PDB file of N, CA and C in Angstrom:
ATOM      1  N   ASN A 339      -8.456 -11.666  15.503  1.00 63.00           N
ATOM      2  CA  ASN A 339      -9.279 -12.359  16.187  1.00 63.00           C
ATOM      3  C   ASN A 339     -10.291 -12.812  15.112  1.00 63.00           C
ATOM      4  N   SER A 340     -10.772 -13.890  14.761  1.00 67.00           N
ATOM      5  CA  SER A 340     -11.623 -14.315  13.655  1.00 67.00           C
ATOM      6  C   SER A 340     -13.211 -14.001  13.974  1.00 67.00           C
ATOM      7  N   ARG A 341     -13.277 -13.685  15.182  1.00 78.00           N
ATOM      8  CA  ARG A 341     -14.900 -13.098  15.987  1.00 78.00           C
ATOM      9  C   ARG A 341     -14.897 -12.255  15.274  1.00 78.00           C
ATOM     10  N   LEU A 342     -14.205 -11.220  15.013  1.00 82.00           N
ATOM     11  CA  LEU A 342     -14.373  -9.760  14.562  1.00 82.00           C
ATOM     12  C   LEU A 342     -15.209  -9.747  13.020  1.00 82.00           C
ATOM     13  N   THR A 343     -16.156  -9.056  13.024  1.00 84.00           N
ATOM     14  CA  THR A 343     -16.614  -9.086  11.382  1.00 84.00           C
ATOM     15  C   THR A 343     -16.299  -7.983  10.608  1.00 84.00           C
ATOM     16  N   SER A 344     -16.474  -7.970   9.312  1.00 83.00           N
ATOM     17  CA  SER A 344     -16.035  -6.881   8.615  1.00 83.00           C
ATOM     18  C   SER A 344     -16.534  -5.848   9.036  1.00 83.00           C
ATOM     19  N   ALA A 345     -17.918  -5.639   9.351  1.00 88.00           N
ATOM     20  CA  ALA A 345     -18.847  -4.564  10.010  1.00 88.00           C
ATOM     21  C   ALA A 345     -18.072  -3.799  11.243  1.00 88.00           C
ATOM     22  N   GLY A 346     -17.693  -4.874  12.146  1.00 89.00           N
ATOM     23  CA  GLY A 346     -17.474  -4.597  13.426  1.00 89.00           C
ATOM     24  C   GLY A 346     -15.673  -3.845  13.222  1.00 89.00           C
ATOM     25  N   LEU A 347     -15.165  -4.157  12.147  1.00 89.00           N
ATOM     26  CA  LEU A 347     -13.845  -3.646  11.573  1.00 89.00           C
ATOM     27  C   LEU A 347     -13.938  -2.207  11.100  1.00 89.00           C
ATOM     28  N   VAL A 348     -14.794  -1.924  10.580  1.00 90.00           N
ATOM     29  CA  VAL A 348     -15.556  -0.755   9.666  1.00 90.00           C
ATOM     30  C   VAL A 348     -15.399   0.150  10.897  1.00 90.00           C
ATOM     31  N   LYS A 349     -16.464  -0.039  12.284  1.00 92.00           N
ATOM     32  CA  LYS A 349     -16.344   0.496  13.333  1.00 92.00           C
ATOM     33  C   LYS A 349     -15.094   0.905  13.977  1.00 92.00           C
ATOM     34  N   VAL A 350     -14.231   0.157  14.112  1.00 92.00           N
ATOM     35  CA  VAL A 350     -12.865   0.184  14.716  1.00 92.00           C
ATOM     36  C   VAL A 350     -12.023   1.572  13.470  1.00 92.00           C
ATOM     37  N   ALA A 351     -12.380   1.348  12.383  1.00 94.00           N
ATOM     38  CA  ALA A 351     -11.412   2.114  11.308  1.00 94.00           C
ATOM     39  C   ALA A 351     -12.173   3.686  11.770  1.00 94.00           C
ATOM     40  N   ALA A 352     -13.543   3.713  11.968  1.00 95.00           N
ATOM     41  CA  ALA A 352     -14.008   4.890  12.350  1.00 95.00           C
ATOM     42  C   ALA A 352     -13.540   5.690  13.639  1.00 95.00           C
ATOM     43  N   ARG A 353     -13.021   4.651  14.432  1.00 95.00           N
ATOM     44  CA  ARG A 353     -12.525   5.572  15.745  1.00 95.00           C
ATOM     45  C   ARG A 353     -11.191   6.098  15.698  1.00 95.00           C
ATOM     46  N   LEU A 354     -10.393   5.411  14.775  1.00 95.00           N
ATOM     47  CA  LEU A 354      -8.898   5.480  14.678  1.00 95.00           C
ATOM     48  C   LEU A 354      -8.654   7.069  14.592  1.00 95.00           C
ATOM     49  N   PRO A 355      -9.325   7.848  13.920  1.00 95.00           N
ATOM     50  CA  PRO A 355      -8.783   9.320  13.936  1.00 95.00           C
ATOM     51  C   PRO A 355      -8.849  10.019  15.455  1.00 95.00           C
ATOM     52  N   HIS A 356      -9.890   9.461  16.718  1.00 95.00           N
ATOM     53  CA  HIS A 356      -9.836   9.721  17.746  1.00 95.00           C
ATOM     54  C   HIS A 356      -9.090   8.965  18.916  1.00 95.00           C
ATOM     55  N   SER A 357      -8.473   8.286  18.499  1.00 95.00           N
ATOM     56  CA  SER A 357      -7.384   7.223  19.192  1.00 95.00           C
ATOM     57  C   SER A 357      -5.982   7.554  18.971  1.00 95.00           C
ATOM     58  N   THR A 358      -5.178   7.177  20.377  1.00 96.00           N
ATOM     59  CA  THR A 358      -3.886   7.104  20.309  1.00 96.00           C
ATOM     60  C   THR A 358      -3.074   6.162  19.983  1.00 96.00           C
ATOM     61  N   LEU A 359      -3.854   5.094  19.359  1.00 95.00           N
ATOM     62  CA  LEU A 359      -3.493   3.736  18.874  1.00 95.00           C
ATOM     63  C   LEU A 359      -2.313   4.111  17.797  1.00 95.00           C
ATOM     64  N   ARG A 360      -1.270   3.325  17.949  1.00 97.00           N
ATOM     65  CA  ARG A 360      -0.148   3.512  16.876  1.00 97.00           C
ATOM     66  C   ARG A 360       0.194   2.466  16.370  1.00 97.00           C
ATOM     67  N   THR A 361      -0.205   1.179  16.923  1.00 97.00           N
ATOM     68  CA  THR A 361       0.223  -0.133  15.842  1.00 97.00           C
ATOM     69  C   THR A 361      -1.123  -0.762  16.177  1.00 97.00           C
ATOM     70  N   LEU A 362      -1.653  -1.475  15.169  1.00 96.00           N
ATOM     71  CA  LEU A 362      -2.816  -2.216  14.843  1.00 96.00           C
ATOM     72  C   LEU A 362      -2.418  -3.315  14.044  1.00 96.00           C
ATOM     73  N   LEU A 363      -2.727  -4.374  14.685  1.00 95.00           N
ATOM     74  CA  LEU A 363      -2.635  -5.954  14.274  1.00 95.00           C
ATOM     75  C   LEU A 363      -3.988  -6.754  14.318  1.00 95.00           C
ATOM     76  N   LEU A 364      -4.388  -6.836  12.582  1.00 93.00           N
ATOM     77  CA  LEU A 364      -5.648  -7.308  12.219  1.00 93.00           C
ATOM     78  C   LEU A 364      -5.403  -8.847  11.610  1.00 93.00           C
ATOM     79  N   ASP A 365      -4.160  -9.152  11.649  1.00 91.00           N
ATOM     80  CA  ASP A 365      -4.252 -10.635  10.956  1.00 91.00           C
ATOM     81  C   ASP A 365      -5.081 -11.527  11.333  1.00 91.00           C
ATOM     82  N   GLY A 366      -5.400 -12.198  10.459  1.00 89.00           N
ATOM     83  CA  GLY A 366      -6.623 -13.559  10.651  1.00 89.00           C
ATOM     84  C   GLY A 366      -7.827 -12.861  10.773  1.00 89.00           C
ATOM     85  N   THR A 367      -7.879 -11.563  10.685  1.00 89.00           N
ATOM     86  CA  THR A 367      -9.174 -11.219  10.902  1.00 89.00           C
ATOM     87  C   THR A 367     -10.409 -11.345   9.487  1.00 89.00           C
ATOM     88  N   PRO A 368     -11.496 -11.331   9.302  1.00 89.00           N
ATOM     89  CA  PRO A 368     -12.228 -11.288   8.048  1.00 89.00           C
ATOM     90  C   PRO A 368     -12.440  -9.487   7.547  1.00 89.00           C
ATOM     91  N   LEU A 369     -11.011  -9.047   7.700  1.00 89.00           N
ATOM     92  CA  LEU A 369     -11.416  -7.738   7.133  1.00 89.00           C
ATOM     93  C   LEU A 369     -11.835  -7.335   5.657  1.00 89.00           C
ATOM     94  N   CYS A 370     -11.560  -7.921   4.857  1.00 90.00           N
ATOM     95  CA  CYS A 370     -11.945  -7.937   3.353  1.00 90.00           C
ATOM     96  C   CYS A 370     -12.233  -6.564   2.732  1.00 90.00           C
ATOM     97  N   ASP A 371     -12.458  -6.447   1.468  1.00 93.00           N
ATOM     98  CA  ASP A 371     -11.819  -4.963   1.045  1.00 93.00           C
ATOM     99  C   ASP A 371     -13.094  -3.863   1.530  1.00 93.00           C
ATOM    100  N   VAL A 372     -14.161  -4.417   2.042  1.00 92.00           N
ATOM    101  CA  VAL A 372     -15.030  -3.202   3.031  1.00 92.00           C
ATOM    102  C   VAL A 372     -14.226  -3.019   4.153  1.00 92.00           C
ATOM    103  N   GLY A 373     -13.715  -3.716   4.738  1.00 92.00           N
ATOM    104  CA  GLY A 373     -12.839  -2.978   5.942  1.00 92.00           C
ATOM    105  C   GLY A 373     -11.534  -2.198   5.519  1.00 92.00           C
ATOM    106  N   ALA A 374     -11.075  -2.595   4.176  1.00 93.00           N
ATOM    107  CA  ALA A 374      -9.737  -2.175   4.040  1.00 93.00           C
ATOM    108  C   ALA A 374      -9.877  -0.835   3.710  1.00 93.00           C
ATOM    109  N   THR A 375     -11.053  -0.490   2.927  1.00 94.00           N
ATOM    110  CA  THR A 375     -11.676   0.522   2.308  1.00 94.00           C
ATOM    111  C   THR A 375     -11.971   1.693   3.563  1.00 94.00           C
ATOM    112  N   ALA A 376     -12.712   1.093   4.559  1.00 95.00           N
ATOM    113  CA  ALA A 376     -12.809   2.177   5.658  1.00 95.00           C
ATOM    114  C   ALA A 376     -11.586   2.606   6.539  1.00 95.00           C
ATOM    115  N   LEU A 377     -10.333   1.505   6.680  1.00 95.00           N
ATOM    116  CA  LEU A 377      -9.146   1.672   6.930  1.00 95.00           C
ATOM    117  C   LEU A 377      -8.372   2.885   6.101  1.00 95.00           C
ATOM    118  N   ALA A 378      -8.595   2.877   4.801  1.00 96.00           N
ATOM    119  CA  ALA A 378      -7.779   3.456   3.866  1.00 96.00           C
ATOM    120  C   ALA A 378      -8.244   5.021   4.161  1.00 96.00           C
ATOM    121  N   ALA A 379      -9.686   5.338   4.185  1.00 97.00           N
ATOM    122  CA  ALA A 379     -10.225   6.343   4.092  1.00 97.00           C
ATOM    123  C   ALA A 379      -9.792   7.578   5.452  1.00 97.00           C
ATOM    124  N   VAL A 380      -9.441   6.546   6.416  1.00 97.00           N
ATOM    125  CA  VAL A 380      -9.009   7.467   7.821  1.00 97.00           C
ATOM    126  C   VAL A 380      -7.682   7.339   8.083  1.00 97.00           C
ATOM    127  N   LEU A 381      -6.709   6.558   7.420  1.00 96.00           N
ATOM    128  CA  LEU A 381      -5.207   6.380   7.730  1.00 96.00           C
ATOM    129  C   LEU A 381      -4.625   7.487   7.626  1.00 96.00           C
ATOM    130  N   SER A 382      -4.838   8.781   6.687  1.00 95.00           N
ATOM    131  CA  SER A 382      -4.189   9.803   6.843  1.00 95.00           C
ATOM    132  C   SER A 382      -4.745  11.050   7.880  1.00 95.00           C
ATOM    133  N   THR A 383      -5.587  10.589   8.628  1.00 96.00           N
ATOM    134  CA  THR A 383      -6.322  11.493   9.257  1.00 96.00           C
ATOM    135  C   THR A 383      -5.902  10.913  10.994  1.00 96.00           C
ATOM    136  N   SER A 384      -5.196   9.444  11.140  1.00 96.00           N
ATOM    137  CA  SER A 384      -5.298   9.107  12.174  1.00 96.00           C
ATOM    138  C   SER A 384      -3.723   9.056  12.746  1.00 96.00           C
ATOM    139  N   GLY A 385      -3.283   8.499  13.604  1.00 95.00           N
ATOM    140  CA  GLY A 385      -1.738   8.409  14.172  1.00 95.00           C
ATOM    141  C   GLY A 385      -1.225   7.317  14.023  1.00 95.00           C
ATOM    142  N   LEU A 386      -1.944   6.048  13.288  1.00 96.00           N
ATOM    143  CA  LEU A 386      -1.465   4.819  13.216  1.00 96.00           C
ATOM    144  C   LEU A 386       0.021   5.041  12.443  1.00 96.00           C
ATOM    145  N   GLU A 387       0.891   4.160  13.037  1.00 96.00           N
ATOM    146  CA  GLU A 387       2.231   3.998  12.447  1.00 96.00           C
ATOM    147  C   GLU A 387       2.373   3.039  11.544  1.00 96.00           C
ATOM    148  N   GLU A 388       1.742   1.597  12.555  1.00 96.00           N
ATOM    149  CA  GLU A 388       1.900   0.475  11.676  1.00 96.00           C
ATOM    150  C   GLU A 388       0.547  -0.360  11.661  1.00 96.00           C
ATOM    151  N   LEU A 389       0.423  -0.860  10.554  1.00 97.00           N
ATOM    152  CA  LEU A 389      -0.736  -1.632  10.292  1.00 97.00           C
ATOM    153  C   LEU A 389      -0.151  -3.168   9.924  1.00 97.00           C
ATOM    154  N   HIS A 390      -0.588  -3.819  10.352  1.00 95.00           N
ATOM    155  CA  HIS A 390      -0.420  -5.272   9.900  1.00 95.00           C
ATOM    156  C   HIS A 390      -2.019  -6.296   9.662  1.00 95.00           C
ATOM    157  N   VAL A 391      -2.082  -6.665   8.395  1.00 94.00           N
ATOM    158  CA  VAL A 391      -3.541  -6.666   7.552  1.00 94.00           C
ATOM    159  C   VAL A 391      -2.971  -8.039   6.748  1.00 94.00           C
ATOM    160  N   HIS A 392      -2.310  -9.120   7.374  1.00 89.00           N
ATOM    161  CA  HIS A 392      -2.499 -10.436   6.276  1.00 89.00           C
ATOM    162  C   HIS A 392      -3.096 -11.417   7.033  1.00 89.00           C
ATOM    163  N   ASP A 393      -3.685 -12.228   5.720  1.00 90.00           N
ATOM    164  CA  ASP A 393      -4.493 -13.316   5.810  1.00 90.00           C
ATOM    165  C   ASP A 393      -5.853 -12.994   6.449  1.00 90.00           C
ATOM    166  N   THR A 394      -6.096 -11.699   5.695  1.00 89.00           N
ATOM    167  CA  THR A 394      -7.585 -10.817   5.949  1.00 89.00           C
ATOM    168  C   THR A 394      -8.466 -10.966   4.836  1.00 89.00           C
ATOM    169  N   ARG A 395      -8.313 -11.811   3.775  1.00 87.00           N
ATOM    170  CA  ARG A 395      -9.289 -11.998   2.703  1.00 87.00           C
ATOM    171  C   ARG A 395      -9.337 -10.820   1.646  1.00 87.00           C
ATOM    172  N   LEU A 396      -8.308 -10.062   1.840  1.00 91.00           N
ATOM    173  CA  LEU A 396      -8.500  -8.666   0.940  1.00 91.00           C
ATOM    174  C   LEU A 396      -8.266  -9.258  -0.714  1.00 91.00           C
ATOM    175  N   THR A 397      -8.598  -8.432  -1.728  1.00 92.00           N
ATOM    176  CA  THR A 397      -8.457  -8.913  -2.915  1.00 92.00           C
ATOM    177  C   THR A 397      -7.087  -7.803  -3.169  1.00 92.00           C
ATOM    178  N   CYS A 398      -6.776  -7.824  -4.352  1.00 92.00           N
ATOM    179  CA  CYS A 398      -5.634  -7.320  -4.994  1.00 92.00           C
ATOM    180  C   CYS A 398      -5.953  -5.694  -4.777  1.00 92.00           C
ATOM    181  N   ALA A 399      -7.239  -5.598  -5.148  1.00 93.00           N
ATOM    182  CA  ALA A 399      -7.786  -3.772  -5.020  1.00 93.00           C
ATOM    183  C   ALA A 399      -7.859  -3.648  -3.398  1.00 93.00           C
ATOM    184  N   GLY A 400      -8.188  -4.351  -2.553  1.00 93.00           N
ATOM    185  CA  GLY A 400      -8.412  -4.015  -1.231  1.00 93.00           C
ATOM    186  C   GLY A 400      -6.608  -3.684  -0.902  1.00 93.00           C
ATOM    187  N   ALA A 401      -6.070  -4.551  -1.011  1.00 93.00           N
ATOM    188  CA  ALA A 401      -4.626  -4.468  -0.438  1.00 93.00           C
ATOM    189  C   ALA A 401      -3.715  -3.428  -1.216  1.00 93.00           C
ATOM    190  N   ARG A 402      -3.779  -3.072  -2.534  1.00 93.00           N
ATOM    191  CA  ARG A 402      -3.413  -1.686  -3.408  1.00 93.00           C
ATOM    192  C   ARG A 402      -4.107  -0.398  -2.591  1.00 93.00           C
ATOM    193  N   SER A 403      -5.361  -0.369  -2.371  1.00 95.00           N
ATOM    194  CA  SER A 403      -6.190   0.674  -1.565  1.00 95.00           C
ATOM    195  C   SER A 403      -5.061   1.046  -0.196  1.00 95.00           C
ATOM    196  N   LEU A 404      -4.987   0.121   0.636  1.00 95.00           N
ATOM    197  CA  LEU A 404      -4.459   0.038   1.793  1.00 95.00           C
ATOM    198  C   LEU A 404      -2.727   0.733   1.596  1.00 95.00           C
ATOM    199  N   LEU A 405      -2.444   0.245   0.469  1.00 94.00           N
ATOM    200  CA  LEU A 405      -0.468   0.645   0.139  1.00 94.00           C
ATOM    201  C   LEU A 405      -0.617   1.909  -0.261  1.00 94.00           C
ATOM    202  N   SER A 406      -1.624   2.428  -0.833  1.00 96.00           N
ATOM    203  CA  SER A 406      -1.759   4.019  -1.348  1.00 96.00           C
ATOM    204  C   SER A 406      -2.063   4.780  -0.215  1.00 96.00           C
ATOM    205  N   ALA A 407      -3.295   4.626   0.432  1.00 96.00           N
ATOM    206  CA  ALA A 407      -3.758   5.398   1.787  1.00 96.00           C
ATOM    207  C   ALA A 407      -2.391   5.484   2.560  1.00 96.00           C
ATOM    208  N   ALA A 408      -1.193   4.279   2.831  1.00 95.00           N
ATOM    209  CA  ALA A 408      -0.182   4.228   3.813  1.00 95.00           C
ATOM    210  C   ALA A 408       0.835   5.454   3.084  1.00 95.00           C
ATOM    211  N   LYS A 409       1.133   5.152   1.775  1.00 94.00           N
ATOM    212  CA  LYS A 409       2.006   6.118   1.203  1.00 94.00           C
ATOM    213  C   LYS A 409       1.493   7.484   1.547  1.00 94.00           C
ATOM    214  N   GLY A 410       0.444   8.187   1.516  1.00 95.00           N
ATOM    215  CA  GLY A 410      -0.213   9.334   1.573  1.00 95.00           C
ATOM    216  C   GLY A 410      -0.217   9.892   3.378  1.00 95.00           C
ATOM    217  N   ALA A 411      -0.289   8.927   3.987  1.00 96.00           N
ATOM    218  CA  ALA A 411      -0.468   9.183   5.586  1.00 96.00           C
ATOM    219  C   ALA A 411       0.858   9.469   6.268  1.00 96.00           C
ATOM    220  N   PRO A 412       0.912  10.980   6.858  1.00 94.00           N
ATOM    221  CA  PRO A 412       2.176  11.154   7.227  1.00 94.00           C
ATOM    222  C   PRO A 412       2.721  10.367   8.373  1.00 94.00           C
ATOM    223  N   SER A 413       1.747   9.694   9.223  1.00 95.00           N
ATOM    224  CA  SER A 413       2.189   9.033  10.404  1.00 95.00           C
ATOM    225  C   SER A 413       2.817   7.567  10.301  1.00 95.00           C
ATOM    226  N   ALA A 414       1.973   6.827   9.010  1.00 96.00           N
ATOM    227  CA  ALA A 414       2.145   5.915   8.556  1.00 96.00           C
ATOM    228  C   ALA A 414       3.763   5.140   8.105  1.00 96.00           C
ATOM    229  N   ARG A 415       4.364   4.337   9.022  1.00 95.00           N
ATOM    230  CA  ARG A 415       5.671   3.765   8.763  1.00 95.00           C
ATOM    231  C   ARG A 415       5.620   2.553   8.022  1.00 95.00           C
ATOM    232  N   LYS A 416       4.640   1.800   8.228  1.00 95.00           N
ATOM    233  CA  LYS A 416       4.769   0.318   8.153  1.00 95.00           C
ATOM    234  C   LYS A 416       3.404  -0.383   7.983  1.00 95.00           C
ATOM    235  N   LEU A 417       3.364  -1.109   6.832  1.00 96.00           N
ATOM    236  CA  LEU A 417       2.089  -2.026   6.551  1.00 96.00           C
ATOM    237  C   LEU A 417       2.775  -3.277   5.840  1.00 96.00           C
ATOM    238  N   VAL A 418       1.919  -4.434   6.388  1.00 95.00           N
ATOM    239  CA  VAL A 418       2.279  -5.414   6.120  1.00 95.00           C
ATOM    240  C   VAL A 418       0.698  -6.157   5.604  1.00 95.00           C
ATOM    241  N   VAL A 419       0.709  -6.675   4.549  1.00 94.00           N
ATOM    242  CA  VAL A 419      -0.730  -6.874   3.833  1.00 94.00           C
ATOM    243  C   VAL A 419      -0.216  -8.208   2.622  1.00 94.00           C
ATOM    244  N   ASP A 420      -0.934  -8.891   2.630  1.00 90.00           N
ATOM    245  CA  ASP A 420      -0.946  -9.914   1.268  1.00 90.00           C
ATOM    246  C   ASP A 420      -1.623  -9.498   0.395  1.00 90.00           C
ATOM    247  N   GLU A 421      -0.916  -9.626  -0.677  1.00 83.00           N
ATOM    248  CA  GLU A 421      -1.459  -8.961  -2.192  1.00 83.00           C
ATOM    249  C   GLU A 421      -1.307 -10.266  -3.317  1.00 83.00           C
ATOM    250  N   GLY A 422      -2.160 -10.455  -3.838  1.00 81.00           N
ATOM    251  CA  GLY A 422      -2.127 -11.668  -4.715  1.00 81.00           C
ATOM    252  C   GLY A 422      -1.374 -13.171  -4.493  1.00 81.00           C
ATOM    253  N   GLY A 423      -1.674 -13.412  -3.000  1.00 85.00           N
ATOM    254  CA  GLY A 423      -1.033 -14.488  -2.285  1.00 85.00           C
ATOM    255  C   GLY A 423       0.542 -14.139  -1.649  1.00 85.00           C
ATOM    256  N   GLU A 424       0.843 -13.104  -1.984  1.00 89.00           N
ATOM    257  CA  GLU A 424       2.446 -12.842  -1.443  1.00 89.00           C
ATOM    258  C   GLU A 424       2.396 -11.770  -0.279  1.00 89.00           C
ATOM    259  N   ARG A 425       2.849 -12.004   0.476  1.00 91.00           N
ATOM    260  CA  ARG A 425       3.075 -10.967   1.602  1.00 91.00           C
ATOM    261  C   ARG A 425       4.096  -9.872   1.247  1.00 91.00           C
ATOM    262  N   VAL A 426       3.438  -8.586   1.395  1.00 91.00           N
ATOM    263  CA  VAL A 426       4.011  -7.089   0.677  1.00 91.00           C
ATOM    264  C   VAL A 426       4.200  -6.579   2.181  1.00 91.00           C
ATOM    265  N   THR A 427       5.380  -6.084   2.263  1.00 91.00           N
ATOM    266  CA  THR A 427       5.666  -5.176   3.417  1.00 91.00           C
ATOM    267  C   THR A 427       6.329  -3.870   3.045  1.00 91.00           C
ATOM    268  N   TRP A 428       5.472  -3.053   3.281  1.00 92.00           N
ATOM    269  CA  TRP A 428       5.809  -1.445   3.078  1.00 92.00           C
ATOM    270  C   TRP A 428       6.176  -0.610   4.023  1.00 92.00           C
ATOM    271  N   GLN A 429       7.727  -0.286   3.927  1.00 90.00           N
ATOM    272  CA  GLN A 429       8.017   0.443   5.237  1.00 90.00           C
ATOM    273  C   GLN A 429       8.553   2.179   4.558  1.00 90.00           C
ATOM    274  N   ARG A 430       8.252   3.150   5.302  1.00 89.00           N
ATOM    275  CA  ARG A 430       8.696   4.404   4.996  1.00 89.00           C
ATOM    276  C   ARG A 430      10.383   4.647   5.208  1.00 89.00           C
ATOM    277  N   ALA A 431      11.011   5.185   4.514  1.00 82.00           N
ATOM    278  CA  ALA A 431      12.330   5.193   4.937  1.00 82.00           C
ATOM    279  C   ALA A 431      12.241   6.887   5.560  1.00 82.00           C
ATOM    280  N   LEU A 432      12.590   6.815   6.618  1.00 77.00           N
ATOM    281  CA  LEU A 432      12.747   7.897   7.748  1.00 77.00           C
ATOM    282  C   LEU A 432      14.240   8.644   7.614  1.00 77.00           C
ATOM    283  N   ASP A 433      15.213   7.662   6.843  1.00 76.00           N
ATOM    284  CA  ASP A 433      16.396   8.585   7.332  1.00 76.00           C
ATOM    285  C   ASP A 433      17.342   7.643   5.810  1.00 76.00           C
ATOM    286  N   PRO A 434      18.134   8.245   5.250  1.00 71.00           N
ATOM    287  CA  PRO A 434      19.183   7.814   4.213  1.00 71.00           C
ATOM    288  C   PRO A 434      19.387   6.279   4.663  1.00 71.00           C
ATOM    289  N   ALA A 435      19.743   6.078   5.698  1.00 72.00           N
ATOM    290  CA  ALA A 435      20.607   5.189   6.021  1.00 72.00           C
ATOM    291  C   ALA A 435      19.788   3.804   6.230  1.00 72.00           C
ATOM    292  N   ASP A 436      18.436   4.172   6.050  1.00 66.00           N
ATOM    293  CA  ASP A 436      16.955   2.845   5.994  1.00 66.00           C
ATOM    294  C   ASP A 436      17.265   2.418   5.032  1.00 66.00           C
ATOM    295  N   LEU A 437      17.364   3.351   3.738  1.00 64.00           N
ATOM    296  CA  LEU A 437      17.400   2.743   2.317  1.00 64.00           C
ATOM    297  C   LEU A 437      18.880   1.964   2.076  1.00 64.00           C
ATOM    298  N   LEU A 438      19.831   2.591   2.470  1.00 68.00           N
ATOM    299  CA  LEU A 438      21.065   1.542   2.912  1.00 68.00           C
ATOM    300  C   LEU A 438      20.946   0.333   3.068  1.00 68.00           C
ATOM    301  N   CYS A 439      20.297   0.276   4.077  1.00 62.00           N
ATOM    302  CA  CYS A 439      19.891  -1.099   4.766  1.00 62.00           C
ATOM    303  C   CYS A 439      18.859  -1.949   4.097  1.00 62.00           C
ATOM    304  N   CYS A 440      18.146  -1.436   3.519  1.00 57.00           N
ATOM    305  CA  CYS A 440      17.348  -2.402   2.670  1.00 57.00           C
ATOM    306  C   CYS A 440      17.780  -2.673   1.330  1.00 57.00           C
ATOM    307  N   ILE A 441      18.929  -1.801   1.044  1.00 56.00           N
ATOM    308  CA  ILE A 441      19.888  -2.166  -0.271  1.00 56.00           C
ATOM    309  C   ILE A 441      20.649  -3.127  -0.154  1.00 56.00           C
ATOM    310  N   ALA A 442      21.392  -3.483   0.996  1.00 52.00           N
ATOM    311  CA  ALA A 442      22.256  -4.462   1.423  1.00 52.00           C
ATOM    312  C   ALA A 442      21.497  -5.545   1.777  1.00 52.00           C
ATOM    313  N   ARG A 443      20.531  -5.621   2.255  1.00 58.00           N
ATOM    314  CA  ARG A 443      19.652  -7.137   2.141  1.00 58.00           C
ATOM    315  C   ARG A 443      19.055  -7.540   0.990  1.00 58.00           C
ATOM    316  N   VAL A 444      18.660  -6.719   0.092  1.00 56.00           N
ATOM    317  CA  VAL A 444      18.337  -6.849  -1.179  1.00 56.00           C
ATOM    318  C   VAL A 444      19.562  -8.028  -1.975  1.00 56.00           C
ATOM    319  N   GLY A 445      20.419  -6.935  -2.066  1.00 52.00           N
ATOM    320  CA  GLY A 445      21.727  -7.183  -2.811  1.00 52.00           C
ATOM    321  C   GLY A 445      22.880  -8.121  -1.995  1.00 52.00           C
ATOM    322  N   GLY A 446      22.594  -8.614  -0.778  1.00 48.00           N
ATOM    323  CA  GLY A 446      23.693  -9.274  -0.082  1.00 48.00           C
ATOM    324  C   GLY A 446      23.277 -10.663   0.091  1.00 48.00           C
TER     325      GLY A 446
END
């Protein structure tokens, strides 16, 4: 929703640790690095499993901040973010078979 502001998204981030929300789609919002920093700060204490933040005016630093936070968040399973003009999907392997599936897609 392009009507959301980065300040509004910071407020959304602050509520995540108290929410039962599992998937958050922020594609096309003006998240910017301010919002990414707020999300990264609470990601490890939220129950958020999936976060989509592409087309959100993030710089590479903002995208890397979210990627780093997702890796350290126990509940995080998937993050889709734009970094340097490229869409990056990070997904936690929950089972060794998940790795084989990814290898087959890349190698095949």
